[in-house]
PDB file of C-alpha atoms in Angstrom:
ATOM      1  CA  MET P   1      11.482   7.210   5.216  1.00 82.00           C
ATOM      2  CA  LYS P   2      14.107   4.610   4.296  1.00 87.00           C
ATOM      3  CA  THR P   3      15.369   4.347   0.728  1.00 92.00           C
ATOM      4  CA  LEU P   4      16.117   1.190  -1.238  1.00 92.00           C
ATOM      5  CA  GLU P   5      18.197   0.985  -4.397  1.00 94.00           C
ATOM      6  CA  ILE P   6      17.072  -0.846  -7.519  1.00 93.00           C
ATOM      7  CA  ILE P   7      19.490  -1.214 -10.395  1.00 95.00           C
ATOM      8  CA  GLY P   8      17.867  -1.207 -13.821  1.00 93.00           C
ATOM      9  CA  TYR P   9      18.780  -1.419 -17.485  1.00 94.00           C
ATOM     10  CA  GLN P  10      17.266   0.362 -20.467  1.00 91.00           C
ATOM     11  CA  ARG P  11      14.920  -1.738 -22.575  1.00 88.00           C
ATOM     12  CA  ALA P  12      15.981  -1.830 -26.211  1.00 81.00           C
ATOM     13  CA  ASN P  13      12.741  -3.484 -27.329  1.00 82.00           C
ATOM     14  CA  LEU P  14       9.175  -3.253 -26.086  1.00 83.00           C
ATOM     15  CA  GLY P  15       6.180  -5.522 -26.578  1.00 85.00           C
ATOM     16  CA  LYS P  16       4.686  -8.652 -24.986  1.00 87.00           C
ATOM     17  CA  LYS P  17       7.213 -11.081 -26.464  1.00 88.00           C
ATOM     18  CA  GLU P  18      10.166  -9.115 -25.097  1.00 89.00           C
ATOM     19  CA  ALA P  19       8.458  -8.677 -21.703  1.00 89.00           C
ATOM     20  CA  LYS P  20       7.887 -12.435 -21.492  1.00 90.00           C
ATOM     21  CA  ARG P  21      11.551 -13.097 -22.257  1.00 90.00           C
ATOM     22  CA  LEU P  22      12.654 -10.684 -19.522  1.00 91.00           C
ATOM     23  CA  ARG P  23      10.442 -12.400 -16.942  1.00 91.00           C
ATOM     24  CA  GLU P  24      11.763 -15.817 -17.912  1.00 90.00           C
ATOM     25  CA  GLU P  25      15.263 -14.489 -17.238  1.00 92.00           C
ATOM     26  CA  GLY P  26      14.259 -13.277 -13.756  1.00 92.00           C
ATOM     27  CA  ASN P  27      13.683  -9.612 -14.591  1.00 93.00           C
ATOM     28  CA  VAL P  28      10.743  -7.249 -14.167  1.00 94.00           C
ATOM     29  CA  PRO P  29       9.650  -4.977 -17.040  1.00 95.00           C
ATOM     30  CA  CYS P  30       9.240  -1.452 -15.598  1.00 95.00           C
ATOM     31  CA  VAL P  31       8.262   2.095 -16.533  1.00 95.00           C
ATOM     32  CA  LEU P  32       9.318   5.317 -14.812  1.00 95.00           C
ATOM     33  CA  TYR P  33       6.895   8.258 -14.992  1.00 92.00           C
ATOM     34  CA  GLY P  34       7.014  11.818 -13.710  1.00 88.00           C
ATOM     35  CA  GLY P  35      10.061  13.112 -15.548  1.00 79.00           C
ATOM     36  CA  ASP P  36      10.464  14.799 -18.911  1.00 79.00           C
ATOM     37  CA  GLU P  37       9.720  11.494 -20.628  1.00 84.00           C
ATOM     38  CA  GLN P  38       8.789   7.913 -19.775  1.00 89.00           C
ATOM     39  CA  VAL P  39      11.707   5.563 -19.206  1.00 92.00           C
ATOM     40  CA  HIS P  40      11.235   1.877 -20.046  1.00 94.00           C
ATOM     41  CA  PHE P  41      13.673  -0.412 -18.252  1.00 95.00           C
ATOM     42  CA  HIS P  42      13.988  -3.789 -16.549  1.00 94.00           C
ATOM     43  CA  ALA P  43      15.401  -4.770 -13.169  1.00 95.00           C
ATOM     44  CA  PRO P  44      16.245  -8.071 -11.428  1.00 94.00           C
ATOM     45  CA  MET P  45      13.166  -9.489  -9.715  1.00 93.00           C
ATOM     46  CA  ILE P  46      15.143 -10.380  -6.592  1.00 93.00           C
ATOM     47  CA  LEU P  47      15.746  -6.669  -5.870  1.00 93.00           C
ATOM     48  CA  PHE P  48      11.992  -6.152  -5.376  1.00 93.00           C
ATOM     49  CA  ARG P  49      11.708  -8.437  -2.345  1.00 90.00           C
ATOM     50  CA  PRO P  50      12.607  -5.885   0.365  1.00 90.00           C
ATOM     51  CA  LEU P  51      10.396  -3.313  -1.382  1.00 91.00           C
ATOM     52  CA  VAL P  52       7.281  -5.469  -1.782  1.00 89.00           C
ATOM     53  CA  TYR P  53       7.374  -7.959   1.102  1.00 86.00           C
ATOM     54  CA  THR P  54       7.608  -5.519   3.996  1.00 84.00           C
ATOM     55  CA  ASP P  55       5.457  -3.812   6.622  1.00 83.00           C
ATOM     56  CA  GLN P  56       6.994  -0.402   5.900  1.00 86.00           C
ATOM     57  CA  ALA P  57       6.894   1.948   2.934  1.00 89.00           C
ATOM     58  CA  HIS P  58      10.108   2.967   1.156  1.00 92.00           C
ATOM     59  CA  PHE P  59      11.438   5.486  -1.294  1.00 93.00           C
ATOM     60  CA  VAL P  60      13.447   4.042  -4.159  1.00 95.00           C
ATOM     61  CA  THR P  61      16.660   5.181  -5.765  1.00 95.00           C
ATOM     62  CA  LEU P  62      16.507   3.906  -9.323  1.00 94.00           C
ATOM     63  CA  ASN P  63      19.964   3.481 -10.799  1.00 94.00           C
ATOM     64  CA  ILE P  64      19.371   3.016 -14.518  1.00 93.00           C
ATOM     65  CA  GLU P  65      22.743   2.440 -16.148  1.00 90.00           C
ATOM     66  CA  GLY P  66      24.428   4.968 -13.858  1.00 88.00           C
ATOM     67  CA  GLU P  67      21.694   7.626 -13.876  1.00 90.00           C
ATOM     68  CA  GLU P  68      19.935   7.886 -10.519  1.00 92.00           C
ATOM     69  CA  ARG P  69      16.320   8.939  -9.997  1.00 91.00           C
ATOM     70  CA  ARG P  70      14.511   9.254  -6.655  1.00 94.00           C
ATOM     71  CA  CYS P  71      11.052   7.747  -6.904  1.00 94.00           C
ATOM     72  CA  ILE P  72       8.298   5.592  -5.372  1.00 93.00           C
ATOM     73  CA  LEU P  73       6.726   2.347  -6.480  1.00 92.00           C
ATOM     74  CA  GLN P  74       3.420   3.537  -7.922  1.00 90.00           C
ATOM     75  CA  ASP P  75       1.893   0.252  -9.086  1.00 91.00           C
ATOM     76  CA  ILE P  76       2.855  -3.405  -9.330  1.00 91.00           C
ATOM     77  CA  GLN P  77       1.171  -6.325 -11.083  1.00 92.00           C
ATOM     78  CA  PHE P  78       1.418  -9.978 -10.025  1.00 92.00           C
ATOM     79  CA  HIS P  79       0.608 -13.199 -11.837  1.00 88.00           C
ATOM     80  CA  PRO P  80      -2.766 -14.414 -10.455  1.00 87.00           C
ATOM     81  CA  VAL P  81      -1.499 -17.973  -9.834  1.00 86.00           C
ATOM     82  CA  ASN P  82       2.212 -17.990  -9.013  1.00 85.00           C
ATOM     83  CA  GLU P  83       2.444 -14.328  -7.866  1.00 82.00           C
ATOM     84  CA  MET P  84       5.394 -13.618 -10.128  1.00 87.00           C
ATOM     85  CA  ILE P  85       5.899  -9.872 -10.578  1.00 91.00           C
ATOM     86  CA  LEU P  86       4.693  -9.072 -14.090  1.00 92.00           C
ATOM     87  CA  HIS P  87       5.245  -5.327 -14.270  1.00 93.00           C
ATOM     88  CA  ALA P  88       6.111  -2.334 -12.084  1.00 94.00           C
ATOM     89  CA  ASP P  89       5.451   1.386 -12.442  1.00 95.00           C
ATOM     90  CA  PHE P  90       7.594   3.974 -10.669  1.00 95.00           C
ATOM     91  CA  LEU P  91       6.881   7.677 -10.137  1.00 94.00           C
ATOM     92  CA  GLU P  92       9.763  10.147  -9.966  1.00 93.00           C
ATOM     93  CA  LEU P  93       9.739  12.415  -6.904  1.00 93.00           C
ATOM     94  CA  HIS P  94      10.220  16.180  -6.963  1.00 89.00           C
ATOM     95  CA  GLU P  95      10.790  18.233  -3.814  1.00 84.00           C
ATOM     96  CA  GLY P  96       7.809  20.444  -3.062  1.00 86.00           C
ATOM     97  CA  LYS P  97       5.403  18.301  -5.085  1.00 91.00           C
ATOM     98  CA  MET P  98       2.751  16.255  -3.259  1.00 92.00           C
ATOM     99  CA  VAL P  99       2.481  12.534  -3.955  1.00 91.00           C
ATOM    100  CA  LYS P 100       0.151   9.698  -2.901  1.00 92.00           C
ATOM    101  CA  MET P 101       1.362   6.423  -1.401  1.00 91.00           C
ATOM    102  CA  ASP P 102      -0.227   3.376   0.205  1.00 91.00           C
ATOM    103  CA  ILE P 103       1.222   3.377   3.714  1.00 92.00           C
ATOM    104  CA  PRO P 104       1.102   0.235   5.919  1.00 92.00           C
ATOM    105  CA  VAL P 105      -0.937   0.331   9.129  1.00 92.00           C
ATOM    106  CA  GLN P 106       0.616  -1.347  12.183  1.00 92.00           C
ATOM    107  CA  LEU P 107      -1.621  -2.201  15.154  1.00 91.00           C
ATOM    108  CA  ASP P 108      -0.047  -1.761  18.584  1.00 91.00           C
ATOM    109  CA  GLY P 109      -1.183  -3.025  21.985  1.00 88.00           C
ATOM    110  CA  THR P 110      -3.572  -5.699  23.239  1.00 87.00           C
ATOM    111  CA  ALA P 111      -7.191  -4.640  22.851  1.00 87.00           C
ATOM    112  CA  LYS P 112      -9.589  -4.860  25.827  1.00 86.00           C
ATOM    113  CA  GLY P 113     -12.028  -6.787  23.701  1.00 86.00           C
ATOM    114  CA  VAL P 114      -9.417  -9.414  22.828  1.00 86.00           C
ATOM    115  CA  ALA P 115      -8.693  -9.964  26.539  1.00 86.00           C
ATOM    116  CA  LYS P 116     -12.420 -10.684  26.966  1.00 84.00           C
ATOM    117  CA  GLY P 117     -12.484 -13.255  24.191  1.00 85.00           C
ATOM    118  CA  GLY P 118     -13.117 -11.082  21.146  1.00 85.00           C
ATOM    119  CA  LYS P 119     -11.180 -11.175  17.879  1.00 87.00           C
ATOM    120  CA  LEU P 120      -9.238  -8.211  16.512  1.00 89.00           C
ATOM    121  CA  MET P 121      -9.993  -7.777  12.818  1.00 89.00           C
ATOM    122  CA  HIS P 122      -7.439  -5.727  10.870  1.00 92.00           C
ATOM    123  CA  LYS P 123      -9.730  -4.387   8.133  1.00 90.00           C
ATOM    124  CA  ARG P 124      -7.335  -1.998   6.388  1.00 92.00           C
ATOM    125  CA  HIS P 125      -3.679  -2.982   6.153  1.00 92.00           C
ATOM    126  CA  PHE P 126      -2.865   0.109   4.074  1.00 92.00           C
ATOM    127  CA  LEU P 127      -4.131   3.689   3.994  1.00 93.00           C
ATOM    128  CA  GLN P 128      -3.597   6.036   1.079  1.00 93.00           C
ATOM    129  CA  VAL P 129      -1.617   9.069   2.205  1.00 93.00           C
ATOM    130  CA  ARG P 130      -1.023  12.343   0.382  1.00 94.00           C
ATOM    131  CA  ALA P 131       2.015  14.365   1.448  1.00 93.00           C
ATOM    132  CA  LEU P 132       5.242  16.013   0.458  1.00 93.00           C
ATOM    133  CA  PRO P 133       8.035  13.436   0.135  1.00 90.00           C
ATOM    134  CA  LYS P 134       9.775  14.796   3.246  1.00 90.00           C
ATOM    135  CA  ASP P 135       6.617  14.264   5.345  1.00 92.00           C
ATOM    136  CA  MET P 136       5.669  10.785   4.101  1.00 91.00           C
ATOM    137  CA  PRO P 137       5.633   8.268   7.016  1.00 91.00           C
ATOM    138  CA  ASP P 138       7.222   4.797   6.882  1.00 91.00           C
ATOM    139  CA  TYR P 139       4.035   3.400   8.445  1.00 92.00           C
ATOM    140  CA  ILE P 140       1.039   4.484  10.508  1.00 92.00           C
ATOM    141  CA  GLU P 141       0.944   3.129  14.075  1.00 91.00           C
ATOM    142  CA  LEU P 142      -2.481   2.617  15.579  1.00 90.00           C
ATOM    143  CA  ASP P 143      -2.957   1.956  19.319  1.00 90.00           C
ATOM    144  CA  VAL P 144      -5.855  -0.478  19.817  1.00 90.00           C
ATOM    145  CA  THR P 145      -5.453  -0.966  23.594  1.00 90.00           C
ATOM    146  CA  ASP P 146      -8.801   0.706  24.447  1.00 87.00           C
ATOM    147  CA  LEU P 147     -10.735  -1.112  21.735  1.00 88.00           C
ATOM    148  CA  ASP P 148     -13.606  -3.054  23.364  1.00 86.00           C
ATOM    149  CA  PHE P 149     -16.391  -5.362  22.161  1.00 84.00           C
ATOM    150  CA  GLY P 150     -18.159  -4.063  19.077  1.00 78.00           C
ATOM    151  CA  LYS P 151     -15.908  -1.015  18.833  1.00 85.00           C
ATOM    152  CA  SER P 152     -13.845   0.027  15.858  1.00 88.00           C
ATOM    153  CA  VAL P 153     -11.179   2.512  14.873  1.00 89.00           C
ATOM    154  CA  LYS P 154     -12.162   4.396  11.753  1.00 92.00           C
ATOM    155  CA  VAL P 155     -10.048   6.450   9.393  1.00 93.00           C
ATOM    156  CA  ALA P 156     -11.320   9.588  11.127  1.00 92.00           C
ATOM    157  CA  ASP P 157      -9.794   8.321  14.409  1.00 89.00           C
ATOM    158  CA  VAL P 158      -6.307   7.727  13.015  1.00 90.00           C
ATOM    159  CA  PRO P 159      -3.717  10.123  14.515  1.00 85.00           C
ATOM    160  CA  LYS P 160      -2.829  12.877  12.073  1.00 83.00           C
ATOM    161  CA  GLY P 161       0.608  14.010  10.971  1.00 83.00           C
ATOM    162  CA  ASN P 162       1.993  16.336   8.313  1.00 90.00           C
ATOM    163  CA  TYR P 163       0.007  14.424   5.750  1.00 92.00           C
ATOM    164  CA  GLU P 164      -3.552  13.805   4.552  1.00 93.00           C
ATOM    165  CA  ILE P 165      -5.262  10.412   4.658  1.00 93.00           C
ATOM    166  CA  VAL P 166      -7.235  10.161   1.445  1.00 92.00           C
ATOM    167  CA  ASP P 167      -9.460   7.211   2.425  1.00 93.00           C
ATOM    168  CA  ASN P 168     -13.066   7.871   3.518  1.00 92.00           C
ATOM    169  CA  ASP P 169     -13.290   8.854   7.214  1.00 92.00           C
ATOM    170  CA  ALA P 170     -16.081   6.312   7.857  1.00 92.00           C
ATOM    171  CA  ILE P 171     -14.047   3.264   6.802  1.00 92.00           C
ATOM    172  CA  SER P 172     -13.063   0.932   9.664  1.00 91.00           C
ATOM    173  CA  VAL P 173      -9.362   0.215  10.047  1.00 92.00           C
ATOM    174  CA  ALA P 174      -9.638  -2.196  12.985  1.00 92.00           C
ATOM    175  CA  VAL P 175     -12.635  -3.684  14.805  1.00 91.00           C
ATOM    176  CA  ILE P 176     -13.260  -6.122  17.650  1.00 89.00           C
ATOM    177  CA  GLU P 177     -15.484  -8.985  16.529  1.00 86.00           C
ATOM    178  CA  ILE P 178     -17.785 -10.163  19.313  1.00 81.00           C
ATOM    179  CA  PRO P 179     -18.081 -13.939  19.853  1.00 76.00           C
ATOM    180  CA  ARG P 180     -21.549 -15.187  18.899  1.00 74.00           C
ATOM    181  CA  ALA P 181     -22.221 -16.418  22.418  1.00 69.00           C
ATOM    182  CA  LEU P 182     -21.537 -12.963  23.857  1.00 64.00           C
ATOM    183  CA  ARG P 183     -23.355 -10.809  21.369  1.00 65.00           C
ATOM    184  CA  GLY P 184     -25.738  -8.469  23.155  1.00 58.00           C
ATOM    185  CA  LYS P 185     -26.979  -6.172  20.466  1.00 51.00           C
ATOM    186  CA  SER P 186     -29.750  -6.912  18.021  1.00 37.00           C
ATOM    187  CA  GLU P 187     -29.272  -8.097  14.460  1.00 45.00           C
ATOM    188  CA  ASP P 188     -30.844  -4.815  13.286  1.00 44.00           C
ATOM    189  CA  GLU P 189     -28.084  -2.792  14.948  1.00 43.00           C
ATOM    190  CA  GLU P 190     -25.419  -4.958  13.348  1.00 48.00           C
ATOM    191  CA  GLU P 191     -27.048  -4.559   9.939  1.00 50.00           C
ATOM    192  CA  ASP P 192     -27.171  -0.764  10.394  1.00 51.00           C
ATOM    193  CA  GLU P 193     -23.428  -0.667  11.120  1.00 52.00           C
ATOM    194  CA  GLU P 194     -22.670  -2.892   8.128  1.00 54.00           C
ATOM    195  CA  GLY P 195     -24.810  -0.633   5.967  1.00 55.00           C
ATOM    196  CA  ASP P 196     -22.883   2.451   7.057  1.00 55.00           C
ATOM    197  CA  GLU P 197     -19.621   0.656   6.276  1.00 59.00           C
ATOM    198  CA  MET P 198     -20.830  -0.335   2.792  1.00 58.00           C
ATOM    199  CA  GLU P 199     -21.964   3.215   2.053  1.00 60.00           C
ATOM    200  CA  ALA P 200     -18.534   4.526   3.038  1.00 58.00           C
ATOM    201  CA  GLU P 201     -16.819   1.924   0.833  1.00 61.00           C
ATOM    202  CA  GLU P 202     -19.059   2.856  -2.125  1.00 60.00           C
ATOM    203  CA  ALA P 203     -18.404   6.571  -1.605  1.00 58.00           C
ATOM    204  CA  GLU P 204     -14.641   5.947  -1.551  1.00 60.00           C
ATOM    205  CA  THR P 205     -14.846   3.880  -4.768  1.00 57.00           C
ATOM    206  CA  GLU P 206     -16.831   6.585  -6.561  1.00 58.00           C
ATOM    207  CA  ALA P 207     -14.315   9.240  -5.427  1.00 56.00           C
TER     208      ALA P 207
END
């Protein structure tokens, strides 16, 4: 997996007022977990663009005033209106210790159902993966060429690697939506499939 560098600076003061000031100056208040102690710092917002707006996952080298830590972006919060980055949490990596990451899913190929007039619905753009850092993929590629009308690719169908996909096996990742004029199955069958999907979603939420 590729690694990006983010340069940060120790935060002398904490609190909402200080965090607001940092954002107004174009910085992101951050916290680093996973080491001997939490590290509160801030980093220029512009450095987050290649990390956040991408179709691949990345490791991060945090350079906080000359001290480097290898980590992952664990959580990020955006303003609900202008999408400004409000806060970011990083998790320090340790060789031999498993971590969880949201890994992007890339769909490859032209589905049979699309060629017939159907619509490819990308239901899950990310899957949660658990692995050692050395085995964490940049992205998960999913071939949808054989996907026909009314068919879907579920988590259970995703090719496996040296990692575990944490999401519920019954969740659909991609599905071909059938045009109304070409629908052949009954409404009851459609409702049954939707019910199975909802049950899987609820089970994943409870887990």
